mmCIF file of C-alpha atoms and ligand atoms in Angstrom:
data_model
loop_
_atom_site.group_PDB
_atom_site.id
_atom_site.type_symbol
_atom_site.label_atom_id
_atom_site.label_comp_id
_atom_site.label_asym_id
_atom_site.label_seq_id
_atom_site.Cartn_x
_atom_site.Cartn_y
_atom_site.Cartn_z
ATOM 1 C CA MET A 253 -1.559 16.414 -10.351
ATOM 2 C CA LEU A 254 -2.139 12.797 -9.330
ATOM 3 C CA ARG A 255 -4.402 12.405 -6.317
ATOM 4 C CA VAL A 256 -3.435 9.446 -4.134
ATOM 5 C CA SER A 257 -6.381 7.717 -2.467
ATOM 6 C CA ASP A 258 -7.154 8.340 1.218
ATOM 7 C CA ARG A 259 -6.728 4.600 1.695
ATOM 8 C CA LEU A 260 -3.102 4.771 0.573
ATOM 9 C CA ASP A 261 -2.458 7.897 2.604
ATOM 10 C CA ARG A 262 -3.129 5.878 5.761
ATOM 11 C CA ILE A 263 -0.106 3.640 5.285
ATOM 12 C CA LYS A 264 3.657 4.031 5.002
ATOM 13 C CA PRO A 265 6.159 2.122 2.873
ATOM 14 C CA SER A 266 7.497 -0.996 4.620
ATOM 15 C CA PRO A 267 10.368 0.302 6.824
ATOM 16 C CA SER A 268 12.404 -2.874 6.367
ATOM 17 C CA SER A 269 12.164 -2.734 2.552
ATOM 18 C CA MET A 270 13.081 0.980 2.646
ATOM 19 C CA ALA A 271 16.091 0.368 4.915
ATOM 20 C CA GLY A 272 17.381 -2.341 2.585
ATOM 21 C CA GLN A 273 17.012 -0.002 -0.366
ATOM 22 C CA ARG A 274 18.782 2.863 1.468
ATOM 23 C CA ALA A 275 21.742 0.591 2.316
ATOM 24 C CA ARG A 276 21.963 -0.486 -1.361
ATOM 25 C CA GLU A 277 21.886 3.155 -2.528
ATOM 26 C CA LEU A 278 24.623 4.210 -0.086
ATOM 27 C CA ARG A 279 26.753 1.272 -1.189
ATOM 28 C CA ALA A 280 26.223 2.218 -4.846
ATOM 29 C CA ALA A 281 27.376 5.743 -3.927
ATOM 30 C CA GLY A 282 30.663 4.272 -2.666
ATOM 31 C CA ARG A 283 30.010 4.148 1.121
ATOM 32 C CA ASP A 284 31.349 1.171 3.078
ATOM 33 C CA ILE A 285 28.085 -0.116 4.546
ATOM 34 C CA VAL A 286 27.625 -2.980 6.989
ATOM 35 C CA GLY A 287 24.001 -4.021 6.533
ATOM 36 C CA LEU A 288 22.263 -5.785 9.425
ATOM 37 C CA THR A 289 18.711 -5.137 8.248
ATOM 38 C CA SER A 290 18.083 -8.205 6.128
ATOM 39 C CA GLY A 291 14.918 -10.200 6.840
ATOM 40 C CA GLU A 292 16.047 -13.225 4.863
ATOM 41 C CA PRO A 293 18.467 -16.096 5.427
ATOM 42 C CA ASP A 294 21.922 -15.574 3.919
ATOM 43 C CA PHE A 295 21.853 -19.235 2.802
ATOM 44 C CA ASP A 296 20.889 -20.158 -0.755
ATOM 45 C CA THR A 297 17.760 -22.119 -1.713
ATOM 46 C CA PRO A 298 18.824 -25.817 -1.612
ATOM 47 C CA ASP A 299 19.691 -27.385 -4.973
ATOM 48 C CA HIS A 300 16.972 -30.058 -4.905
ATOM 49 C CA ILE A 301 14.356 -27.279 -4.759
ATOM 50 C CA LYS A 302 15.942 -25.331 -7.604
ATOM 51 C CA GLU A 303 16.104 -28.516 -9.671
ATOM 52 C CA ALA A 304 12.399 -29.220 -9.103
ATOM 53 C CA ALA A 305 11.577 -25.722 -10.362
ATOM 54 C CA SER A 306 13.853 -26.195 -13.403
ATOM 55 C CA ARG A 307 12.105 -29.461 -14.191
ATOM 56 C CA ALA A 308 8.734 -27.722 -13.948
ATOM 57 C CA LEU A 309 9.926 -25.194 -16.526
ATOM 58 C CA VAL A 310 11.191 -27.889 -18.895
ATOM 59 C CA GLU A 311 7.944 -29.839 -18.490
ATOM 60 C CA GLY A 312 5.941 -26.744 -19.439
ATOM 61 C CA LYS A 313 4.338 -26.109 -16.067
ATOM 62 C CA THR A 314 4.164 -22.480 -17.051
ATOM 63 C CA LYS A 315 0.426 -21.894 -17.248
ATOM 64 C CA TYR A 316 -2.239 -20.558 -14.883
ATOM 65 C CA THR A 317 -3.002 -22.889 -12.014
ATOM 66 C CA ASP A 318 -5.983 -22.982 -9.655
ATOM 67 C CA VAL A 319 -6.176 -19.577 -7.947
ATOM 68 C CA ALA A 320 -5.644 -21.179 -4.509
ATOM 69 C CA GLY A 321 -2.591 -23.137 -5.737
ATOM 70 C CA THR A 322 -2.082 -26.455 -7.534
ATOM 71 C CA PRO A 323 -3.931 -29.450 -6.042
ATOM 72 C CA GLN A 324 -0.525 -31.121 -5.462
ATOM 73 C CA LEU A 325 0.854 -28.191 -3.477
ATOM 74 C CA ARG A 326 -2.340 -27.820 -1.431
ATOM 75 C CA GLU A 327 -2.161 -31.549 -0.633
ATOM 76 C CA ALA A 328 1.485 -31.100 0.415
ATOM 77 C CA VAL A 329 0.398 -28.248 2.700
ATOM 78 C CA VAL A 330 -2.304 -30.492 4.207
ATOM 79 C CA GLU A 331 0.382 -33.118 4.833
ATOM 80 C CA LYS A 332 2.767 -30.520 6.315
ATOM 81 C CA PHE A 333 0.156 -29.428 8.865
ATOM 82 C CA ARG A 334 -0.533 -33.070 9.742
ATOM 83 C CA ARG A 335 3.177 -33.931 10.060
ATOM 84 C CA ASP A 336 4.456 -30.859 11.899
ATOM 85 C CA ASN A 337 1.460 -29.446 13.760
ATOM 86 C CA ASP A 338 -1.005 -32.257 14.392
ATOM 87 C CA LEU A 339 -3.603 -30.307 12.436
ATOM 88 C CA ASP A 340 -6.057 -31.969 10.101
ATOM 89 C CA TYR A 341 -7.206 -29.857 7.137
ATOM 90 C CA LYS A 342 -8.904 -30.598 3.841
ATOM 91 C CA SER A 343 -7.452 -29.270 0.613
ATOM 92 C CA SER A 344 -10.449 -26.890 0.348
ATOM 93 C CA GLU A 345 -9.277 -25.302 3.592
ATOM 94 C CA ILE A 346 -5.903 -24.264 2.118
ATOM 95 C CA ILE A 347 -4.891 -21.171 0.140
ATOM 96 C CA VAL A 348 -1.464 -20.648 -1.404
ATOM 97 C CA GLY A 349 -0.510 -17.017 -1.982
ATOM 98 C CA THR A 350 2.348 -14.877 -3.260
ATOM 99 C CA GLY A 351 4.158 -15.013 0.076
ATOM 100 C CA GLY A 352 2.712 -15.270 3.553
ATOM 101 C CA LYS A 353 2.213 -11.520 3.218
ATOM 102 C CA GLN A 354 -0.483 -11.932 0.584
ATOM 103 C CA VAL A 355 -2.279 -14.510 2.719
ATOM 104 C CA ILE A 356 -2.381 -12.011 5.623
ATOM 105 C CA PHE A 357 -3.490 -9.285 3.231
ATOM 106 C CA ASN A 358 -6.262 -11.471 1.752
ATOM 107 C CA ALA A 359 -7.601 -12.449 5.163
ATOM 108 C CA LEU A 360 -7.749 -8.904 6.554
ATOM 109 C CA LEU A 361 -9.124 -7.339 3.352
ATOM 110 C CA ALA A 362 -11.757 -10.069 3.098
ATOM 111 C CA THR A 363 -13.042 -9.755 6.679
ATOM 112 C CA VAL A 364 -12.260 -6.385 8.270
ATOM 113 C CA GLN A 365 -14.381 -3.282 7.863
ATOM 114 C CA SER A 366 -14.715 0.148 9.371
ATOM 115 C CA GLY A 367 -15.167 -0.010 13.143
ATOM 116 C CA ASP A 368 -13.518 -3.425 13.453
ATOM 117 C CA GLU A 369 -10.600 -3.808 15.819
ATOM 118 C CA VAL A 370 -7.590 -6.043 15.264
ATOM 119 C CA ILE A 371 -5.388 -6.788 18.253
ATOM 120 C CA VAL A 372 -1.706 -6.486 17.373
ATOM 121 C CA PRO A 373 0.727 -7.325 20.198
ATOM 122 C CA THR A 374 3.841 -5.118 20.185
ATOM 123 C CA PRO A 375 6.549 -5.461 19.093
ATOM 124 C CA TYR A 376 4.942 -6.482 15.786
ATOM 125 C CA TRP A 377 6.030 -7.307 12.275
ATOM 126 C CA VAL A 378 5.949 -4.010 10.380
ATOM 127 C CA SER A 379 3.132 -4.884 7.974
ATOM 128 C CA TYR A 380 0.287 -5.928 10.305
ATOM 129 C CA PRO A 381 -0.927 -2.461 11.374
ATOM 130 C CA ASP A 382 -0.709 -1.036 7.873
ATOM 131 C CA ILE A 383 -2.672 -3.893 6.308
ATOM 132 C CA VAL A 384 -5.343 -3.442 9.029
ATOM 133 C CA LEU A 385 -5.503 0.282 8.210
ATOM 134 C CA LEU A 386 -5.766 -0.444 4.489
ATOM 135 C CA ALA A 387 -8.728 -2.694 5.295
ATOM 136 C CA ASP A 388 -10.425 0.247 7.140
ATOM 137 C CA GLY A 389 -9.871 -1.456 10.506
ATOM 138 C CA THR A 390 -8.327 -0.140 13.708
ATOM 139 C CA PRO A 391 -5.171 -1.786 15.060
ATOM 140 C CA VAL A 392 -5.292 -2.144 18.852
ATOM 141 C CA PHE A 393 -1.785 -2.417 20.230
ATOM 142 C CA VAL A 394 -1.041 -4.514 23.287
ATOM 143 C CA PRO A 395 2.463 -3.981 24.682
ATOM 144 C CA CYS A 396 4.469 -7.117 25.479
ATOM 145 C CA ALA A 397 7.160 -6.074 27.949
ATOM 146 C CA ALA A 398 10.814 -7.064 27.674
ATOM 147 C CA GLU A 399 10.599 -8.200 31.329
ATOM 148 C CA ASN A 400 8.109 -10.819 30.155
ATOM 149 C CA GLY A 401 10.320 -11.915 27.260
ATOM 150 C CA PHE A 402 8.200 -9.777 24.876
ATOM 151 C CA LYS A 403 5.371 -12.313 25.241
ATOM 152 C CA LEU A 404 1.678 -11.498 25.309
ATOM 153 C CA ARG A 405 0.227 -11.920 28.811
ATOM 154 C CA PRO A 406 -3.236 -13.504 29.054
ATOM 155 C CA GLU A 407 -4.534 -10.702 31.297
ATOM 156 C CA ASP A 408 -3.431 -8.057 28.775
ATOM 157 C CA LEU A 409 -5.113 -9.977 25.953
ATOM 158 C CA GLU A 410 -8.332 -10.275 27.963
ATOM 159 C CA ARG A 411 -8.337 -6.535 28.674
ATOM 160 C CA ALA A 412 -7.830 -5.634 24.999
ATOM 161 C CA ILE A 413 -10.814 -7.647 23.722
ATOM 162 C CA THR A 414 -13.985 -5.638 23.059
ATOM 163 C CA PRO A 415 -17.241 -6.473 21.237
ATOM 164 C CA ARG A 416 -15.621 -4.898 18.128
ATOM 165 C CA THR A 417 -12.565 -7.195 18.125
ATOM 166 C CA ARG A 418 -12.425 -9.209 14.881
ATOM 167 C CA TRP A 419 -8.935 -10.704 15.026
ATOM 168 C CA LEU A 420 -5.964 -11.316 17.258
ATOM 169 C CA VAL A 421 -2.738 -11.435 15.241
ATOM 170 C CA MET A 422 -0.168 -13.779 16.783
ATOM 171 C CA ASN A 423 3.405 -14.190 15.537
ATOM 172 C CA ALA A 424 5.843 -16.542 17.217
ATOM 173 C CA PRO A 425 8.769 -16.939 16.938
ATOM 174 C CA ASN A 426 8.364 -13.220 16.671
ATOM 175 C CA ASN A 427 9.876 -10.721 14.287
ATOM 176 C CA PRO A 428 11.561 -8.667 15.779
ATOM 177 C CA SER A 429 11.789 -10.000 19.370
ATOM 178 C CA GLY A 430 12.306 -13.732 18.716
ATOM 179 C CA ALA A 431 9.776 -14.558 21.471
ATOM 180 C CA ALA A 432 8.204 -18.037 21.284
ATOM 181 C CA TYR A 433 5.612 -19.685 23.548
ATOM 182 C CA SER A 434 5.769 -22.907 25.510
ATOM 183 C CA TRP A 435 2.698 -25.170 25.484
ATOM 184 C CA ASP A 436 1.560 -23.773 28.858
ATOM 185 C CA GLU A 437 2.065 -20.164 27.810
ATOM 186 C CA MET A 438 0.106 -20.749 24.619
ATOM 187 C CA ARG A 439 -2.566 -22.622 26.581
ATOM 188 C CA ALA A 440 -3.060 -19.603 28.882
ATOM 189 C CA LEU A 441 -3.748 -17.461 25.791
ATOM 190 C CA THR A 442 -6.052 -19.990 24.124
ATOM 191 C CA ASP A 443 -8.023 -20.240 27.415
ATOM 192 C CA VAL A 444 -8.742 -16.510 27.128
ATOM 193 C CA LEU A 445 -9.727 -16.875 23.480
ATOM 194 C CA MET A 446 -12.134 -19.722 24.284
ATOM 195 C CA ARG A 447 -14.063 -17.261 26.470
ATOM 196 C CA HIS A 448 -14.505 -14.843 23.505
ATOM 197 C CA PRO A 449 -16.064 -16.780 20.615
ATOM 198 C CA HIS A 450 -16.375 -13.705 18.360
ATOM 199 C CA VAL A 451 -12.584 -13.266 18.123
ATOM 200 C CA TRP A 452 -10.738 -14.931 15.241
ATOM 201 C CA ILE A 453 -7.076 -15.868 15.518
ATOM 202 C CA MET A 454 -4.531 -15.211 12.796
ATOM 203 C CA THR A 455 -1.277 -16.939 13.640
ATOM 204 C CA ASP A 456 1.761 -16.122 11.534
ATOM 205 C CA ASP A 457 4.043 -19.148 12.007
ATOM 206 C CA ILE A 458 6.568 -18.236 9.319
ATOM 207 C CA TYR A 459 9.566 -18.734 11.695
ATOM 208 C CA GLU A 460 8.234 -22.085 12.987
ATOM 209 C CA HIS A 461 11.419 -24.043 12.265
ATOM 210 C CA ILE A 462 13.892 -21.373 13.360
ATOM 211 C CA LEU A 463 13.732 -22.117 17.081
ATOM 212 C CA TYR A 464 16.696 -22.447 19.460
ATOM 213 C CA ASP A 465 17.768 -24.431 22.513
ATOM 214 C CA LYS A 466 15.729 -27.475 21.439
ATOM 215 C CA ARG A 467 12.436 -25.629 21.969
ATOM 216 C CA ALA A 468 9.329 -27.226 20.497
ATOM 217 C CA PHE A 469 6.920 -25.215 18.383
ATOM 218 C CA PHE A 470 3.212 -24.868 19.206
ATOM 219 C CA THR A 471 0.488 -23.183 17.199
ATOM 220 C CA PRO A 472 -2.852 -22.072 18.728
ATOM 221 C CA ALA A 473 -5.217 -24.502 16.931
ATOM 222 C CA GLN A 474 -2.958 -27.399 17.913
ATOM 223 C CA VAL A 475 -2.926 -26.419 21.586
ATOM 224 C CA GLU A 476 -6.696 -25.783 21.639
ATOM 225 C CA PRO A 477 -8.541 -27.679 18.876
ATOM 226 C CA GLY A 478 -11.685 -25.809 19.961
ATOM 227 C CA LEU A 479 -10.222 -22.732 18.239
ATOM 228 C CA LYS A 480 -9.569 -24.398 14.881
ATOM 229 C CA GLU A 481 -12.897 -23.251 13.412
ATOM 230 C CA ARG A 482 -11.895 -19.602 13.881
ATOM 231 C CA THR A 483 -8.141 -19.770 13.320
ATOM 232 C CA LEU A 484 -6.138 -18.953 10.219
ATOM 233 C CA THR A 485 -2.730 -20.638 10.463
ATOM 234 C CA ILE A 486 -0.220 -18.973 8.151
ATOM 235 C CA ASN A 487 3.148 -20.261 7.105
ATOM 236 C CA GLY A 488 5.412 -20.238 4.056
ATOM 237 C CA VAL A 489 8.672 -21.320 2.530
ATOM 238 C CA SER A 490 10.476 -17.945 2.641
ATOM 239 C CA LYS A 491 12.389 -18.271 5.897
ATOM 240 C CA SER A 492 12.748 -22.003 6.637
ATOM 241 C CA TYR A 493 13.720 -22.940 3.082
ATOM 242 C CA ALA A 494 15.593 -19.730 2.150
ATOM 243 C CA MET A 495 13.080 -18.968 -0.595
ATOM 244 C CA THR A 496 12.163 -15.315 0.056
ATOM 245 C CA GLY A 497 12.314 -14.351 -3.627
ATOM 246 C CA TRP A 498 10.116 -17.229 -4.761
ATOM 247 C CA ARG A 499 7.092 -15.660 -3.020
ATOM 248 C CA ILE A 500 5.142 -18.648 -1.761
ATOM 249 C CA GLY A 501 3.167 -18.648 1.482
ATOM 250 C CA TYR A 502 0.059 -20.481 2.556
ATOM 251 C CA GLY A 503 -2.782 -20.410 5.026
ATOM 252 C CA ALA A 504 -5.155 -22.995 6.499
ATOM 253 C CA GLY A 505 -8.530 -22.226 8.000
ATOM 254 C CA PRO A 506 -12.238 -22.959 7.781
ATOM 255 C CA ALA A 507 -13.668 -22.955 4.241
ATOM 256 C CA GLU A 508 -15.973 -20.020 5.124
ATOM 257 C CA LEU A 509 -12.804 -17.894 5.497
ATOM 258 C CA ILE A 510 -10.658 -19.443 2.760
ATOM 259 C CA LYS A 511 -13.380 -19.010 0.096
ATOM 260 C CA PRO A 512 -13.601 -15.190 0.272
ATOM 261 C CA MET A 513 -9.811 -15.017 0.428
ATOM 262 C CA VAL A 514 -9.598 -17.022 -2.817
ATOM 263 C CA LYS A 515 -12.265 -14.748 -4.332
ATOM 264 C CA LEU A 516 -10.129 -11.688 -3.512
ATOM 265 C CA GLN A 517 -6.973 -13.339 -4.867
ATOM 266 C CA SER A 518 -8.856 -14.260 -8.072
ATOM 267 C CA GLN A 519 -9.387 -10.539 -8.683
ATOM 268 C CA SER A 520 -5.845 -9.457 -7.797
ATOM 269 C CA THR A 521 -2.870 -11.697 -8.563
ATOM 270 C CA SER A 522 -4.650 -15.005 -9.423
ATOM 271 C CA ASN A 523 -2.421 -17.992 -8.669
ATOM 272 C CA PRO A 524 1.118 -17.539 -7.335
ATOM 273 C CA SER A 525 3.849 -18.343 -9.889
ATOM 274 C CA SER A 526 3.422 -21.896 -11.200
ATOM 275 C CA VAL A 527 7.185 -22.490 -11.231
ATOM 276 C CA ALA A 528 7.602 -21.218 -7.669
ATOM 277 C CA GLN A 529 4.762 -23.529 -6.606
ATOM 278 C CA ALA A 530 6.693 -26.489 -8.055
ATOM 279 C CA GLY A 531 9.726 -25.415 -5.990
ATOM 280 C CA ALA A 532 7.591 -25.059 -2.845
ATOM 281 C CA LEU A 533 6.141 -28.541 -3.425
ATOM 282 C CA GLU A 534 9.651 -29.997 -3.374
ATOM 283 C CA ALA A 535 10.529 -27.867 -0.326
ATOM 284 C CA LEU A 536 7.624 -29.294 1.683
ATOM 285 C CA CYS A 537 7.950 -32.910 0.454
ATOM 286 C CA GLY A 538 11.728 -33.272 0.007
ATOM 287 C CA PRO A 539 14.553 -33.606 2.562
ATOM 288 C CA GLN A 540 14.099 -31.450 5.684
ATOM 289 C CA GLU A 541 17.413 -32.112 7.502
ATOM 290 C CA PHE A 542 19.162 -28.984 6.240
ATOM 291 C CA ILE A 543 16.719 -26.803 8.204
ATOM 292 C CA ALA A 544 18.074 -28.053 11.549
ATOM 293 C CA GLU A 545 21.665 -27.622 10.316
ATOM 294 C CA ARG A 546 21.007 -24.025 9.299
ATOM 295 C CA THR A 547 19.140 -23.297 12.532
ATOM 296 C CA ALA A 548 22.188 -24.569 14.467
ATOM 297 C CA GLU A 549 24.317 -22.101 12.507
ATOM 298 C CA PHE A 550 21.913 -19.260 13.385
ATOM 299 C CA GLN A 551 22.020 -20.300 17.024
ATOM 300 C CA GLY A 552 25.840 -20.203 17.016
ATOM 301 C CA ARG A 553 25.734 -16.647 15.694
ATOM 302 C CA ARG A 554 23.118 -15.631 18.271
ATOM 303 C CA ASP A 555 25.251 -17.040 21.078
ATOM 304 C CA ALA A 556 28.353 -15.256 19.814
ATOM 305 C CA ILE A 557 26.734 -11.851 19.332
ATOM 306 C CA VAL A 558 24.376 -11.381 22.306
ATOM 307 C CA PRO A 559 27.202 -11.266 24.920
ATOM 308 C CA ARG A 560 29.097 -8.795 22.749
ATOM 309 C CA LEU A 561 26.077 -6.483 22.612
ATOM 310 C CA ASN A 562 25.509 -6.744 26.353
ATOM 311 C CA ALA A 563 29.175 -5.806 26.914
ATOM 312 C CA ILE A 564 28.583 -2.437 25.186
ATOM 313 C CA PRO A 565 27.794 0.158 27.892
ATOM 314 C CA GLY A 566 24.290 1.528 27.326
ATOM 315 C CA LEU A 567 22.858 -1.479 25.456
ATOM 316 C CA THR A 568 20.770 -4.364 26.826
ATOM 317 C CA CYS A 569 19.933 -7.369 24.676
ATOM 318 C CA HIS A 570 17.834 -10.401 25.616
ATOM 319 C CA LEU A 571 18.417 -13.847 24.116
ATOM 320 C CA PRO A 572 15.801 -14.570 21.430
ATOM 321 C CA ASP A 573 14.017 -17.966 21.457
ATOM 322 C CA GLY A 574 13.781 -18.089 17.673
ATOM 323 C CA ALA A 575 13.833 -16.213 14.308
ATOM 324 C CA PHE A 576 17.093 -14.503 13.317
ATOM 325 C CA TYR A 577 16.854 -11.070 14.899
ATOM 326 C CA LEU A 578 18.193 -9.367 18.012
ATOM 327 C CA PHE A 579 16.158 -6.594 19.547
ATOM 328 C CA PRO A 580 18.408 -4.625 21.923
ATOM 329 C CA SER A 581 17.291 -1.624 23.950
ATOM 330 C CA CYS A 582 19.186 1.647 23.482
ATOM 331 C CA GLU A 583 17.095 3.433 26.115
ATOM 332 C CA ARG A 584 20.100 4.196 28.325
ATOM 333 C CA LEU A 585 21.793 6.003 25.423
ATOM 334 C CA LEU A 586 18.912 8.377 24.807
ATOM 335 C CA GLY A 587 19.701 11.909 25.971
ATOM 336 C CA MET A 588 23.414 11.434 25.193
ATOM 337 C CA LYS A 589 25.315 13.581 22.682
ATOM 338 C CA THR A 590 27.043 12.525 19.474
ATOM 339 C CA PRO A 591 30.578 13.860 18.714
ATOM 340 C CA SER A 592 28.950 16.491 16.467
ATOM 341 C CA GLY A 593 26.859 17.730 19.425
ATOM 342 C CA LYS A 594 23.469 16.263 18.455
ATOM 343 C CA CYS A 595 21.337 14.930 21.291
ATOM 344 C CA LEU A 596 19.920 11.415 20.690
ATOM 345 C CA GLU A 597 16.220 11.739 21.401
ATOM 346 C CA SER A 598 14.925 8.464 19.988
ATOM 347 C CA SER A 599 16.018 5.188 18.450
ATOM 348 C CA ASP A 600 15.360 6.885 15.091
ATOM 349 C CA ASP A 601 18.179 9.346 15.941
ATOM 350 C CA PHE A 602 20.390 6.502 17.157
ATOM 351 C CA VAL A 603 19.883 4.447 13.994
ATOM 352 C CA LEU A 604 20.603 7.477 11.808
ATOM 353 C CA TYR A 605 23.742 8.218 13.857
ATOM 354 C CA LEU A 606 24.990 4.626 13.313
ATOM 355 C CA LEU A 607 24.418 4.913 9.574
ATOM 356 C CA ASP A 608 26.016 8.354 9.228
ATOM 357 C CA THR A 609 29.105 7.834 11.377
ATOM 358 C CA GLU A 610 29.823 4.113 11.034
ATOM 359 C CA GLY A 611 27.968 3.064 7.886
ATOM 360 C CA LEU A 612 26.087 0.551 10.053
ATOM 361 C CA ALA A 613 22.517 -0.180 8.917
ATOM 362 C CA VAL A 614 20.042 -1.472 11.541
ATOM 363 C CA LEU A 615 16.306 -0.839 11.965
ATOM 364 C CA GLN A 616 14.693 1.545 14.445
ATOM 365 C CA GLY A 617 12.295 0.198 17.094
ATOM 366 C CA THR A 618 9.569 2.662 16.095
ATOM 367 C CA ALA A 619 8.991 0.523 12.974
ATOM 368 C CA TYR A 620 7.975 -2.322 15.318
ATOM 369 C CA GLY A 621 5.919 -0.208 17.711
ATOM 370 C CA VAL A 622 8.577 -0.189 20.452
ATOM 371 C CA PRO A 623 10.555 3.072 20.225
ATOM 372 C CA PRO A 624 13.649 2.650 22.490
ATOM 373 C CA TYR A 625 14.834 -0.520 20.720
ATOM 374 C CA PHE A 626 16.499 -1.384 17.445
ATOM 375 C CA ARG A 627 16.614 -4.544 15.353
ATOM 376 C CA ILE A 628 19.728 -6.356 14.196
ATOM 377 C CA SER A 629 19.427 -9.267 11.798
ATOM 378 C CA PHE A 630 21.950 -12.076 12.263
ATOM 379 C CA ALA A 631 20.997 -13.687 8.972
ATOM 380 C CA THR A 632 24.422 -12.733 7.684
ATOM 381 C CA SER A 633 27.987 -14.028 7.970
ATOM 382 C CA MET A 634 29.960 -14.006 11.241
ATOM 383 C CA ARG A 635 32.525 -11.785 9.501
ATOM 384 C CA ILE A 636 29.912 -9.100 8.837
ATOM 385 C CA LEU A 637 28.408 -9.545 12.315
ATOM 386 C CA ASP A 638 31.896 -9.097 13.871
ATOM 387 C CA GLU A 639 32.435 -5.910 11.937
ATOM 388 C CA GLY A 640 28.927 -4.716 12.868
ATOM 389 C CA CYS A 641 29.625 -5.254 16.592
ATOM 390 C CA THR A 642 32.938 -3.390 16.328
ATOM 391 C CA ARG A 643 31.268 -0.427 14.658
ATOM 392 C CA LEU A 644 28.364 -0.433 17.112
ATOM 393 C CA ALA A 645 30.717 -0.474 20.126
ATOM 394 C CA ARG A 646 32.795 2.366 18.634
ATOM 395 C CA ALA A 647 29.700 4.497 17.956
ATOM 396 C CA CYS A 648 28.368 3.976 21.497
ATOM 397 C CA ALA A 649 31.764 4.745 23.065
ATOM 398 C CA ALA A 650 31.909 8.060 21.174
ATOM 399 C CA LEU A 651 28.717 9.336 22.849
ATOM 400 C CA SER A 652 28.988 11.707 25.795
ATOM 401 C CA PRO A 653 26.512 12.505 28.604
HETATM 402 C C1 LIG B 956 6.581 -12.197 10.749
HETATM 403 C C2 LIG B 956 6.609 -12.212 9.252
HETATM 404 N N1 LIG B 956 5.501 -12.594 8.592
HETATM 405 C C3 LIG B 956 5.467 -12.621 7.253
HETATM 406 C C4 LIG B 956 6.563 -12.256 6.506
HETATM 407 C C5 LIG B 956 6.445 -12.275 5.012
HETATM 408 O O1 LIG B 956 6.839 -13.471 4.499
HETATM 409 P P1 LIG B 956 6.658 -13.855 2.956
HETATM 410 O O2 LIG B 956 8.009 -13.739 2.347
HETATM 411 O O3 LIG B 956 6.158 -15.257 2.995
HETATM 412 O O4 LIG B 956 5.660 -12.912 2.381
HETATM 413 C C6 LIG B 956 7.732 -11.830 7.146
HETATM 414 C C7 LIG B 956 8.893 -11.385 6.358
HETATM 415 O O5 LIG B 956 9.760 -10.698 6.812
HETATM 416 C C8 LIG B 956 7.759 -11.832 8.554
HETATM 417 O O6 LIG B 956 8.855 -11.454 9.229
#
């Protein structure tokens, strides 16, 4: 019998990927499923990006590239950081990977070892703790309360730092809460980090451009240049440019960090797809206006749906600052009974109940480290969101004390 390694036994399959697969299977079995689990824009990749990739194919750009990405794409990334974030990097300080996920994976695998702690504010994107565990590290969770807009408080960060802390993982706008930081809020966190020079900062800025209500985006090394020498700034084309399937993400940091990450990538996947890199180059250098148009569409959906959720007795939903998720609490429904007599003990039970009775697929808060919540993606049409709200309201109304 095959023996799976202890390393693999420590982790679980990505809950969001599994939920998507489950919804597809139920649909294939003939169930009428409304899926609100998707972590990708429902828009298509813009034509000018597709055309650039087609041209790359015709021109024979189909061979291995530099492991860290083509010089042209790394230059475009340098320019992107200069243009959008006021950050000055050299091309040798950039790595392009197969999605932002691989960049995170490379950084943690290259630097974390047994006994090292990695601070992960909750709620968190599903993959951070598991990648830390795979790297033999210990995730240290710091709760970010709903009352504080799910934002990390400087005093909680300070308390979580120990001599064993290697990294703080930041993600704003946040998946799943949508929380984003103002300059002053970010400054309060960077002030703490300046007092702890052994802590490195990994900032996952993948939702940078999906910000609402005219908010401006700030990244830690921009707010406190004194942190740049120990910050890895991660971004990618998946969310802003609707290119999730292309698998291109990138990171910028000091060469002493980027070099071992490139070494690891050279022994795993080598360069990301050459054709996808050509598409990403056009994404970063071509027209950017469509991003604001699409973000306005997301904001319209957010504004239409949040009041509907808050009108459902038992649910409470805050207004996210960015990204395309809602993260309502179902705490007041726990302890209630379903029509078949089952008591809802957790958001896992609630999510299963929604799927079984209404064919409504959402994600349970436990996947994000915050049990009495669930995640709804609004990266889908208003028609589907309408139907989702109707089903959710019906399921909640059918519960009894
Ligand atoms: C916070 C966050 N980081 C990273 C990723 C992964 O992005 P990529 O497609 O670039 O690997 C996701 C995708 O859902 C995400 O939500």
